[in-house]
Short mmCIF file of N, CA and C in Angstrom, two decimals:
data_model
loop_
_atom_site.label_atom_id
_atom_site.label_comp_id
_atom_site.label_asym_id
_atom_site.label_seq_id
_atom_site.Cartn_x
_atom_site.Cartn_y
_atom_site.Cartn_z
N UNK A 268 0.85 -1.18 0.00
CA UNK A 268 0.00 0.00 0.00
C UNK A 268 0.90 1.24 0.00
N UNK A 269 0.61 2.17 -0.88
CA UNK A 269 1.42 3.39 -0.99
C UNK A 269 1.02 4.38 0.11
N UNK A 270 1.86 5.38 0.30
CA UNK A 270 1.57 6.44 1.26
C UNK A 270 0.27 7.13 0.90
N UNK A 271 0.05 7.37 -0.37
CA UNK A 271 -1.17 8.03 -0.82
C UNK A 271 -2.40 7.18 -0.52
N UNK A 272 -2.28 5.87 -0.71
CA UNK A 272 -3.41 4.98 -0.41
C UNK A 272 -3.70 4.93 1.09
N UNK A 273 -2.63 4.93 1.90
CA UNK A 273 -2.82 4.95 3.36
C UNK A 273 -3.49 6.25 3.79
N UNK A 274 -3.05 7.36 3.18
CA UNK A 274 -3.67 8.64 3.51
C UNK A 274 -5.14 8.65 3.09
N UNK A 275 -5.44 8.07 1.94
CA UNK A 275 -6.83 8.02 1.46
C UNK A 275 -7.70 7.26 2.46
N UNK A 276 -7.21 6.13 2.95
CA UNK A 276 -7.97 5.34 3.93
C UNK A 276 -8.14 6.12 5.23
N UNK A 277 -7.07 6.77 5.69
CA UNK A 277 -7.13 7.57 6.91
C UNK A 277 -8.12 8.71 6.74
N UNK A 278 -8.04 9.41 5.60
CA UNK A 278 -8.91 10.56 5.36
C UNK A 278 -10.38 10.13 5.32
N UNK A 279 -10.68 9.04 4.64
CA UNK A 279 -12.07 8.57 4.56
C UNK A 279 -12.60 8.26 5.97
N UNK A 280 -11.77 7.64 6.79
CA UNK A 280 -12.18 7.30 8.16
C UNK A 280 -12.42 8.56 8.99
N UNK A 281 -11.52 9.53 8.88
CA UNK A 281 -11.64 10.76 9.64
C UNK A 281 -12.83 11.60 9.17
N UNK A 282 -13.07 11.60 7.87
CA UNK A 282 -14.23 12.33 7.34
C UNK A 282 -15.51 11.71 7.89
N UNK A 283 -15.56 10.38 7.94
CA UNK A 283 -16.74 9.70 8.49
C UNK A 283 -16.91 10.03 9.97
N UNK A 284 -15.82 10.07 10.72
CA UNK A 284 -15.89 10.43 12.14
C UNK A 284 -16.41 11.86 12.31
N UNK A 285 -16.14 12.70 11.31
CA UNK A 285 -16.58 14.08 11.36
C UNK A 285 -18.05 14.26 10.98
N UNK A 286 -18.73 13.17 10.70
CA UNK A 286 -20.16 13.25 10.42
C UNK A 286 -20.52 13.31 8.95
N UNK A 287 -19.55 13.22 8.09
CA UNK A 287 -19.82 13.20 6.65
C UNK A 287 -20.00 11.75 6.22
N UNK A 288 -21.06 11.49 5.50
CA UNK A 288 -21.33 10.13 5.03
C UNK A 288 -20.98 10.07 3.54
N UNK A 289 -19.77 9.62 3.26
CA UNK A 289 -19.26 9.65 1.90
C UNK A 289 -20.04 8.76 0.94
N UNK A 290 -20.81 7.82 1.47
CA UNK A 290 -21.61 6.96 0.60
C UNK A 290 -22.91 7.64 0.16
N UNK A 291 -23.18 8.82 0.68
CA UNK A 291 -24.38 9.56 0.29
C UNK A 291 -24.03 10.62 -0.74
N UNK A 292 -24.91 10.82 -1.67
CA UNK A 292 -24.71 11.80 -2.73
C UNK A 292 -24.50 13.21 -2.16
N UNK A 293 -23.46 13.87 -2.59
CA UNK A 293 -23.22 15.24 -2.20
C UNK A 293 -22.37 15.44 -0.97
N UNK A 294 -22.09 14.38 -0.22
CA UNK A 294 -21.31 14.53 1.01
C UNK A 294 -19.86 14.89 0.74
N UNK A 295 -19.28 14.29 -0.29
CA UNK A 295 -17.89 14.63 -0.64
C UNK A 295 -17.82 16.10 -1.05
N UNK A 296 -18.80 16.56 -1.80
CA UNK A 296 -18.84 17.97 -2.21
C UNK A 296 -19.03 18.87 -1.00
N UNK A 297 -19.84 18.45 -0.04
CA UNK A 297 -20.06 19.25 1.17
C UNK A 297 -18.77 19.36 1.98
N UNK A 298 -18.05 18.23 2.11
CA UNK A 298 -16.78 18.26 2.82
C UNK A 298 -15.81 19.20 2.11
N UNK A 299 -15.71 19.08 0.79
CA UNK A 299 -14.81 19.94 0.01
C UNK A 299 -15.18 21.41 0.21
N UNK A 300 -16.47 21.71 0.14
CA UNK A 300 -16.94 23.09 0.33
C UNK A 300 -16.60 23.59 1.73
N UNK A 301 -16.85 22.77 2.74
CA UNK A 301 -16.55 23.17 4.12
C UNK A 301 -15.06 23.42 4.32
N UNK A 302 -14.24 22.67 3.60
CA UNK A 302 -12.79 22.81 3.71
C UNK A 302 -12.25 23.92 2.81
N UNK A 303 -13.09 24.42 1.91
CA UNK A 303 -12.62 25.44 0.97
C UNK A 303 -11.73 24.86 -0.11
N UNK A 304 -11.96 23.59 -0.43
CA UNK A 304 -11.15 22.90 -1.43
C UNK A 304 -12.00 22.57 -2.65
N UNK A 305 -11.33 22.39 -3.77
CA UNK A 305 -12.01 21.95 -4.98
C UNK A 305 -12.39 20.48 -4.79
N UNK A 306 -13.59 20.12 -5.21
CA UNK A 306 -14.05 18.74 -5.03
C UNK A 306 -13.15 17.75 -5.74
N UNK A 307 -12.57 18.14 -6.88
CA UNK A 307 -11.70 17.22 -7.61
C UNK A 307 -10.45 16.87 -6.80
N UNK A 308 -9.96 17.81 -6.01
CA UNK A 308 -8.80 17.54 -5.15
C UNK A 308 -9.18 16.51 -4.09
N UNK A 309 -10.33 16.73 -3.44
CA UNK A 309 -10.79 15.80 -2.41
C UNK A 309 -11.01 14.41 -3.02
N UNK A 310 -11.58 14.37 -4.20
CA UNK A 310 -11.82 13.09 -4.87
C UNK A 310 -10.51 12.36 -5.14
N UNK A 311 -9.52 13.07 -5.65
CA UNK A 311 -8.21 12.43 -5.93
C UNK A 311 -7.56 11.95 -4.64
N UNK A 312 -7.68 12.74 -3.57
CA UNK A 312 -7.10 12.32 -2.29
C UNK A 312 -7.77 11.06 -1.77
N UNK A 313 -9.09 11.00 -1.88
CA UNK A 313 -9.83 9.83 -1.39
C UNK A 313 -9.61 8.59 -2.24
N UNK A 314 -9.22 8.77 -3.48
CA UNK A 314 -8.90 7.62 -4.35
C UNK A 314 -7.44 7.19 -4.22
N UNK A 315 -6.65 7.95 -3.46
CA UNK A 315 -5.23 7.64 -3.33
C UNK A 315 -4.43 8.06 -4.54
N UNK A 316 -4.96 9.02 -5.29
CA UNK A 316 -4.30 9.45 -6.52
C UNK A 316 -3.58 10.77 -6.42
N UNK A 317 -3.44 11.31 -5.20
CA UNK A 317 -2.76 12.58 -5.04
C UNK A 317 -2.17 12.69 -3.65
N UNK A 318 -1.15 13.52 -3.53
CA UNK A 318 -0.55 13.81 -2.23
C UNK A 318 -0.93 15.24 -1.87
N UNK A 319 -1.44 15.47 -0.68
CA UNK A 319 -1.86 16.83 -0.33
C UNK A 319 -0.66 17.74 -0.08
N UNK A 320 -0.83 19.02 -0.37
CA UNK A 320 0.20 19.98 0.01
C UNK A 320 -0.14 20.53 1.40
N UNK A 321 0.70 21.40 1.91
CA UNK A 321 0.51 21.91 3.27
C UNK A 321 -0.79 22.70 3.38
N UNK A 322 -1.10 23.50 2.37
CA UNK A 322 -2.33 24.30 2.40
C UNK A 322 -3.56 23.38 2.46
N UNK A 323 -3.54 22.31 1.69
CA UNK A 323 -4.64 21.35 1.68
C UNK A 323 -4.75 20.66 3.04
N UNK A 324 -3.62 20.27 3.61
CA UNK A 324 -3.62 19.64 4.93
C UNK A 324 -4.20 20.57 5.98
N UNK A 325 -3.86 21.85 5.90
CA UNK A 325 -4.38 22.83 6.85
C UNK A 325 -5.90 22.94 6.72
N UNK A 326 -6.40 22.96 5.50
CA UNK A 326 -7.85 23.07 5.27
C UNK A 326 -8.57 21.83 5.79
N UNK A 327 -8.00 20.66 5.54
CA UNK A 327 -8.59 19.40 6.01
C UNK A 327 -8.61 19.37 7.53
N UNK A 328 -7.50 19.79 8.15
CA UNK A 328 -7.42 19.79 9.62
C UNK A 328 -8.47 20.70 10.23
N UNK A 329 -8.69 21.85 9.62
CA UNK A 329 -9.67 22.80 10.15
C UNK A 329 -11.06 22.17 10.18
N UNK A 330 -11.43 21.48 9.11
CA UNK A 330 -12.76 20.88 9.03
C UNK A 330 -12.87 19.66 9.95
N UNK A 331 -11.79 18.89 10.04
CA UNK A 331 -11.83 17.70 10.89
C UNK A 331 -11.68 18.03 12.37
N UNK A 332 -11.26 19.25 12.68
CA UNK A 332 -11.10 19.64 14.08
C UNK A 332 -9.85 19.06 14.71
N UNK A 333 -8.81 18.91 13.92
CA UNK A 333 -7.55 18.42 14.45
C UNK A 333 -6.44 19.38 14.05
N UNK A 334 -5.26 19.13 14.57
CA UNK A 334 -4.12 19.99 14.23
C UNK A 334 -3.58 19.60 12.86
N UNK A 335 -3.03 20.59 12.19
CA UNK A 335 -2.46 20.37 10.86
C UNK A 335 -1.36 19.31 10.91
N UNK A 336 -0.61 19.26 11.99
CA UNK A 336 0.46 18.26 12.10
C UNK A 336 -0.08 16.84 12.04
N UNK A 337 -1.29 16.61 12.54
CA UNK A 337 -1.91 15.28 12.49
C UNK A 337 -2.17 14.87 11.04
N UNK A 338 -2.67 15.81 10.24
CA UNK A 338 -2.94 15.52 8.83
C UNK A 338 -1.64 15.36 8.06
N UNK A 339 -0.65 16.21 8.35
CA UNK A 339 0.65 16.10 7.69
C UNK A 339 1.29 14.74 7.97
N UNK A 340 1.17 14.27 9.20
CA UNK A 340 1.73 12.96 9.55
C UNK A 340 0.98 11.84 8.83
N UNK A 341 -0.34 11.95 8.77
CA UNK A 341 -1.12 10.92 8.07
C UNK A 341 -0.78 10.89 6.59
N UNK A 342 -0.42 12.04 6.03
CA UNK A 342 -0.05 12.12 4.62
C UNK A 342 1.40 11.70 4.37
N UNK A 343 2.12 11.39 5.45
CA UNK A 343 3.51 10.99 5.31
C UNK A 343 4.45 12.15 5.12
N UNK A 344 4.00 13.36 5.42
CA UNK A 344 4.82 14.55 5.23
C UNK A 344 5.51 15.01 6.52
N UNK A 345 5.21 14.33 7.61
CA UNK A 345 5.77 14.67 8.91
C UNK A 345 5.87 13.38 9.73
N UNK A 346 6.98 13.17 10.43
CA UNK A 346 7.07 11.96 11.26
C UNK A 346 6.02 11.95 12.36
N UNK A 347 5.49 10.78 12.64
CA UNK A 347 4.43 10.61 13.66
C UNK A 347 4.84 11.18 15.02
N UNK A 348 6.12 11.06 15.36
CA UNK A 348 6.55 11.51 16.69
C UNK A 348 6.56 13.04 16.83
N UNK A 349 6.31 13.74 15.75
CA UNK A 349 6.26 15.21 15.81
C UNK A 349 4.83 15.73 15.91
N UNK A 350 3.89 14.82 16.03
CA UNK A 350 2.48 15.22 16.13
C UNK A 350 2.16 15.50 17.58
N UNK A 351 1.59 16.67 17.81
CA UNK A 351 1.16 17.01 19.16
C UNK A 351 -0.36 17.08 19.19
N UNK A 352 -0.97 16.11 19.81
CA UNK A 352 -2.42 16.02 19.95
C UNK A 352 -2.78 16.47 21.35
N UNK A 353 -3.90 16.53 21.82
CA UNK A 353 -5.16 16.00 21.32
C UNK A 353 -5.83 16.96 20.33
N UNK A 354 -6.76 16.42 19.62
CA UNK A 354 -7.48 17.23 18.65
C UNK A 354 -8.56 18.04 19.34
N UNK A 355 -8.88 19.14 18.72
CA UNK A 355 -9.92 20.02 19.23
C UNK A 355 -11.07 19.99 18.24
N UNK A 356 -12.25 19.58 18.68
CA UNK A 356 -13.37 19.52 17.73
C UNK A 356 -13.72 20.91 17.22
N UNK A 357 -14.04 20.96 15.95
CA UNK A 357 -14.40 22.26 15.37
C UNK A 357 -15.81 22.61 15.80
N UNK A 358 -16.06 23.90 15.96
CA UNK A 358 -17.43 24.29 16.30
C UNK A 358 -18.36 24.04 15.11
N UNK A 359 -19.58 23.66 15.41
CA UNK A 359 -20.54 23.41 14.34
C UNK A 359 -21.07 24.73 13.78
N UNK A 360 -21.19 24.77 12.47
CA UNK A 360 -21.77 25.93 11.80
C UNK A 360 -23.28 25.74 11.70
N UNK A 361 -23.98 26.82 11.38
CA UNK A 361 -25.43 26.73 11.24
C UNK A 361 -25.81 25.68 10.21
N UNK A 362 -25.07 25.61 9.11
CA UNK A 362 -25.38 24.63 8.06
C UNK A 362 -25.23 23.19 8.57
N UNK A 363 -24.30 22.95 9.51
CA UNK A 363 -24.14 21.61 10.08
C UNK A 363 -25.40 21.23 10.86
N UNK A 364 -25.90 22.16 11.66
CA UNK A 364 -27.12 21.88 12.40
C UNK A 364 -28.28 21.64 11.45
N UNK A 365 -28.34 22.45 10.40
CA UNK A 365 -29.41 22.34 9.42
C UNK A 365 -29.36 20.97 8.73
N UNK A 366 -28.15 20.54 8.32
CA UNK A 366 -28.01 19.23 7.67
C UNK A 366 -28.42 18.12 8.63
N UNK A 367 -28.12 18.28 9.91
CA UNK A 367 -28.54 17.29 10.89
C UNK A 367 -30.05 17.25 11.07
N UNK A 368 -30.67 18.38 10.86
CA UNK A 368 -32.11 18.49 11.04
C UNK A 368 -32.90 17.93 9.86
N UNK A 369 -32.52 18.32 8.64
CA UNK A 369 -33.31 17.92 7.46
C UNK A 369 -32.51 17.09 6.46
N UNK A 370 -31.27 16.77 6.76
CA UNK A 370 -30.47 15.98 5.83
C UNK A 370 -29.94 16.82 4.69
N UNK A 371 -29.67 16.19 3.57
CA UNK A 371 -29.04 16.86 2.44
C UNK A 371 -30.02 17.40 1.41
N UNK A 372 -31.28 17.38 1.72
CA UNK A 372 -32.30 17.89 0.80
C UNK A 372 -32.19 19.41 0.75
N UNK A 373 -31.66 19.93 -0.36
CA UNK A 373 -31.41 21.37 -0.49
C UNK A 373 -32.70 22.18 -0.40
N UNK A 374 -33.76 21.69 -1.00
CA UNK A 374 -35.03 22.41 -0.95
C UNK A 374 -35.53 22.51 0.49
N UNK A 375 -35.42 21.44 1.24
CA UNK A 375 -35.85 21.46 2.65
C UNK A 375 -34.96 22.39 3.46
N UNK A 376 -33.66 22.38 3.19
CA UNK A 376 -32.75 23.28 3.89
C UNK A 376 -33.12 24.73 3.63
N UNK A 377 -33.36 25.06 2.37
CA UNK A 377 -33.72 26.44 2.02
C UNK A 377 -35.04 26.84 2.66
N UNK A 378 -36.00 25.93 2.73
CA UNK A 378 -37.29 26.22 3.36
C UNK A 378 -37.10 26.54 4.85
N UNK A 379 -36.25 25.76 5.50
CA UNK A 379 -35.99 26.01 6.92
C UNK A 379 -35.27 27.35 7.10
N UNK A 380 -34.34 27.67 6.21
CA UNK A 380 -33.63 28.95 6.28
C UNK A 380 -34.60 30.11 6.14
N UNK A 381 -35.53 30.00 5.19
CA UNK A 381 -36.54 31.06 5.00
C UNK A 381 -37.34 31.25 6.30
N UNK A 382 -37.74 30.16 6.90
CA UNK A 382 -38.50 30.22 8.14
C UNK A 382 -37.66 30.87 9.26
N UNK A 383 -36.41 30.42 9.39
CA UNK A 383 -35.55 30.95 10.44
C UNK A 383 -35.25 32.44 10.23
N UNK A 384 -35.08 32.84 8.97
CA UNK A 384 -34.87 34.26 8.69
C UNK A 384 -36.10 35.08 9.09
N UNK A 385 -37.27 34.54 8.78
CA UNK A 385 -38.51 35.24 9.14
C UNK A 385 -38.62 35.41 10.66
N UNK A 386 -38.09 34.45 11.40
CA UNK A 386 -38.12 34.52 12.87
C UNK A 386 -36.93 35.30 13.44
N UNK A 387 -36.01 35.72 12.55
CA UNK A 387 -34.83 36.46 12.99
C UNK A 387 -33.79 35.59 13.66
N UNK A 388 -33.78 34.29 13.33
CA UNK A 388 -32.87 33.34 13.97
C UNK A 388 -31.75 32.85 13.07
N UNK A 389 -31.69 33.32 11.84
CA UNK A 389 -30.65 32.89 10.90
C UNK A 389 -29.73 34.07 10.69
N UNK A 390 -28.43 33.88 10.92
CA UNK A 390 -27.49 35.01 10.95
C UNK A 390 -26.50 35.04 9.80
N UNK A 391 -26.89 34.65 8.61
CA UNK A 391 -25.95 34.80 7.49
C UNK A 391 -26.64 35.07 6.21
#
C-alpha cells in the first residue's frame, strides 16, 4: 500500500468520524466546500491518486477539528513523533445543524432557512 493509499484510507475514516457520510450523494462535495477545497482535489485524495500539500492539509485539519500536524503525519509529510495532539473539535456551523435536522435535501434546507430568517434566527 502506498503512502497516498494509506492517507486516502485515513482521510475517509476521519471524514466519516466528522459526520460526513461519503456513501451519500453530495457529502464529498459538502466536505470539500466546508474545507474550501475543490471537489476534484478531495476526490483524488480519497482515491489515493494525489498527495496533499501543506495548504490542503491545513484546510482538512480545520474541518476535521484536528491539528495540521496530524494531517501532515497521516499524509507521510511529517514523522508521527512530531504530532502534538489532542485534537480540538471544530465548532458546528449553522449549516451543520441544518443538515442534521433535514439531511441533504437542499429544498428542505432552504425552506428552513426562510423560516428561520422570518423569525430572525438565521445570521448569514
